[in-house]
Amino acid sequence: MQNMLLRWRTTGFNAVFEPRKPRHPLTRLLFGLAGIALLAVLLVFGVVIGAAMLVAGLAIRMLAGRKGAAAAAGGGTVLDGDYRVVDKPLLR
């Protein structure tokens, strides 16, 4: 088992999941700033998409509410019927 683990670590496939940091301080700073900028763009994109979904949901709800009220006021079908109250059966 240890032999397989040693082979797994030395294949170079591990470098995909653990990239090395650059040694030059300016390059590190640029990569850090690029990462922060990417996070900011993704955050703004997510907030804009979320706000658009909320606005669309509210607009659909408002438009559907108007159609439903207009249909009810327009003389829809009325159901008439008789009813009776049924008592709950006693448990024995």
PDB file of C-alpha atoms in Angstrom:
ATOM      1  CA  MET A   1       0.000   0.000   0.000  1.00  0.00           C
ATOM      2  CA  GLN A   2       2.830   2.390   0.798  1.00  0.00           C
ATOM      3  CA  ASN A   3       4.433   1.617  -2.548  1.00  0.00           C
ATOM      4  CA  MET A   4       1.234   2.670  -4.371  1.00  0.00           C
ATOM      5  CA  LEU A   5       1.021   5.853  -2.313  1.00  0.00           C
ATOM      6  CA  LEU A   6       4.640   6.669  -3.101  1.00  0.00           C
ATOM      7  CA  ARG A   7       3.972   6.162  -6.813  1.00  0.00           C
ATOM      8  CA  TRP A   8       0.901   8.375  -6.612  1.00  0.00           C
ATOM      9  CA  ARG A   9       2.888  11.217  -5.048  1.00  0.00           C
ATOM     10  CA  THR A  10       5.750  11.047  -7.531  1.00  0.00           C
ATOM     11  CA  THR A  11       3.723  10.877 -10.752  1.00  0.00           C
ATOM     12  CA  GLY A  12       3.379  14.620 -11.143  1.00  0.00           C
ATOM     13  CA  PHE A  13      -0.389  14.333 -11.020  1.00  0.00           C
ATOM     14  CA  ASN A  14      -0.213  15.782  -7.537  1.00  0.00           C
ATOM     15  CA  ALA A  15       1.060  19.063  -8.982  1.00  0.00           C
ATOM     16  CA  VAL A  16      -2.368  19.662 -10.517  1.00  0.00           C
ATOM     17  CA  PHE A  17      -3.924  19.873  -7.070  1.00  0.00           C
ATOM     18  CA  GLU A  18      -0.997  21.567  -5.312  1.00  0.00           C
ATOM     19  CA  PRO A  19       0.484  24.221  -7.585  1.00  0.00           C
ATOM     20  CA  ARG A  20       3.689  25.852  -6.352  1.00  0.00           C
ATOM     21  CA  LYS A  21       3.720  29.520  -5.423  1.00  0.00           C
ATOM     22  CA  PRO A  22       5.937  31.749  -7.535  1.00  0.00           C
ATOM     23  CA  ARG A  23       9.179  32.823  -5.871  1.00  0.00           C
ATOM     24  CA  HIS A  24       9.325  36.403  -7.060  1.00  0.00           C
ATOM     25  CA  PRO A  25       7.511  38.761  -4.645  1.00  0.00           C
ATOM     26  CA  LEU A  26       6.048  40.902  -7.417  1.00  0.00           C
ATOM     27  CA  THR A  27       4.626  37.845  -9.173  1.00  0.00           C
ATOM     28  CA  ARG A  28       3.093  36.681  -5.893  1.00  0.00           C
ATOM     29  CA  LEU A  29       1.519  40.097  -5.425  1.00  0.00           C
ATOM     30  CA  LEU A  30       0.112  40.099  -8.974  1.00  0.00           C
ATOM     31  CA  PHE A  31      -1.354  36.613  -8.572  1.00  0.00           C
ATOM     32  CA  GLY A  32      -2.870  37.619  -5.241  1.00  0.00           C
ATOM     33  CA  LEU A  33      -4.453  40.726  -6.735  1.00  0.00           C
ATOM     34  CA  ALA A  34      -5.735  38.719  -9.702  1.00  0.00           C
ATOM     35  CA  GLY A  35      -7.336  36.241  -7.288  1.00  0.00           C
ATOM     36  CA  ILE A  36      -8.999  39.023  -5.299  1.00  0.00           C
ATOM     37  CA  ALA A  37     -10.231  40.648  -8.520  1.00  0.00           C
ATOM     38  CA  LEU A  38     -11.669  37.311  -9.701  1.00  0.00           C
ATOM     39  CA  LEU A  39     -13.477  36.861  -6.389  1.00  0.00           C
ATOM     40  CA  ALA A  40     -14.881  40.404  -6.629  1.00  0.00           C
ATOM     41  CA  VAL A  41     -16.128  39.819 -10.184  1.00  0.00           C
ATOM     42  CA  LEU A  42     -17.796  36.550  -9.182  1.00  0.00           C
ATOM     43  CA  LEU A  43     -19.387  38.212  -6.152  1.00  0.00           C
ATOM     44  CA  VAL A  44     -20.791  41.087  -8.211  1.00  0.00           C
ATOM     45  CA  PHE A  45     -21.992  38.666 -10.896  1.00  0.00           C
ATOM     46  CA  GLY A  46     -23.783  36.572  -8.286  1.00  0.00           C
ATOM     47  CA  VAL A  47     -25.431  39.596  -6.671  1.00  0.00           C
ATOM     48  CA  VAL A  48     -26.613  40.929 -10.048  1.00  0.00           C
ATOM     49  CA  ILE A  49     -28.028  37.540 -11.067  1.00  0.00           C
ATOM     50  CA  GLY A  50     -29.746  37.157  -7.683  1.00  0.00           C
ATOM     51  CA  ALA A  51     -31.267  40.634  -7.874  1.00  0.00           C
ATOM     52  CA  ALA A  52     -32.472  39.962 -11.430  1.00  0.00           C
ATOM     53  CA  MET A  53     -34.129  36.736 -10.275  1.00  0.00           C
ATOM     54  CA  LEU A  54     -35.889  38.551  -7.426  1.00  0.00           C
ATOM     55  CA  VAL A  55     -37.121  41.327  -9.717  1.00  0.00           C
ATOM     56  CA  ALA A  56     -38.350  38.800 -12.299  1.00  0.00           C
ATOM     57  CA  GLY A  57     -40.167  36.812  -9.609  1.00  0.00           C
ATOM     58  CA  LEU A  58     -41.861  39.918  -8.253  1.00  0.00           C
ATOM     59  CA  ALA A  59     -42.846  41.044 -11.761  1.00  0.00           C
ATOM     60  CA  ILE A  60     -44.343  37.647 -12.572  1.00  0.00           C
ATOM     61  CA  ARG A  61     -46.230  37.620  -9.290  1.00  0.00           C
ATOM     62  CA  MET A  62     -47.622  41.121  -9.902  1.00  0.00           C
ATOM     63  CA  LEU A  63     -48.684  40.316 -13.459  1.00  0.00           C
ATOM     64  CA  ALA A  64     -50.266  37.000 -12.431  1.00  0.00           C
ATOM     65  CA  GLY A  65     -52.141  38.736  -9.612  1.00  0.00           C
ATOM     66  CA  ARG A  66     -53.702  41.218 -12.023  1.00  0.00           C
ATOM     67  CA  LYS A  67     -54.848  38.510 -14.406  1.00  0.00           C
ATOM     68  CA  GLY A  68     -56.401  36.489 -11.568  1.00  0.00           C
ATOM     69  CA  ALA A  69     -58.331  39.478 -10.215  1.00  0.00           C
ATOM     70  CA  ALA A  70     -59.595  40.380 -13.689  1.00  0.00           C
ATOM     71  CA  ALA A  71     -60.806  36.816 -14.292  1.00  0.00           C
ATOM     72  CA  ALA A  72     -62.678  36.706 -10.983  1.00  0.00           C
ATOM     73  CA  ALA A  73     -64.388  40.045 -11.615  1.00  0.00           C
ATOM     74  CA  GLY A  74     -65.321  39.035 -15.169  1.00  0.00           C
ATOM     75  CA  GLY A  75     -68.092  36.651 -14.098  1.00  0.00           C
ATOM     76  CA  GLY A  76     -66.346  33.325 -13.699  1.00  0.00           C
ATOM     77  CA  THR A  77     -68.106  30.036 -13.049  1.00  0.00           C
ATOM     78  CA  VAL A  78     -69.759  29.746  -9.636  1.00  0.00           C
ATOM     79  CA  LEU A  79     -70.131  26.349  -8.015  1.00  0.00           C
ATOM     80  CA  ASP A  80     -73.091  25.889  -5.690  1.00  0.00           C
ATOM     81  CA  GLY A  81     -73.553  22.918  -3.430  1.00  0.00           C
ATOM     82  CA  ASP A  82     -74.822  21.495  -0.155  1.00  0.00           C
ATOM     83  CA  TYR A  83     -72.642  20.245   2.617  1.00  0.00           C
ATOM     84  CA  ARG A  84     -72.958  18.536   5.951  1.00  0.00           C
ATOM     85  CA  VAL A  85     -70.611  18.230   8.900  1.00  0.00           C
ATOM     86  CA  VAL A  86     -69.343  14.742   9.530  1.00  0.00           C
ATOM     87  CA  ASP A  87     -68.277  13.918  13.072  1.00  0.00           C
ATOM     88  CA  LYS A  88     -64.970  12.210  13.704  1.00  0.00           C
ATOM     89  CA  PRO A  89     -65.404   8.496  14.407  1.00  0.00           C
ATOM     90  CA  LEU A  90     -64.676   7.389  17.951  1.00  0.00           C
ATOM     91  CA  LEU A  91     -61.578   5.311  18.444  1.00  0.00           C
ATOM     92  CA  ARG A  92     -62.205   2.048  20.252  1.00  0.00           C
TER      93      ARG A  92
END
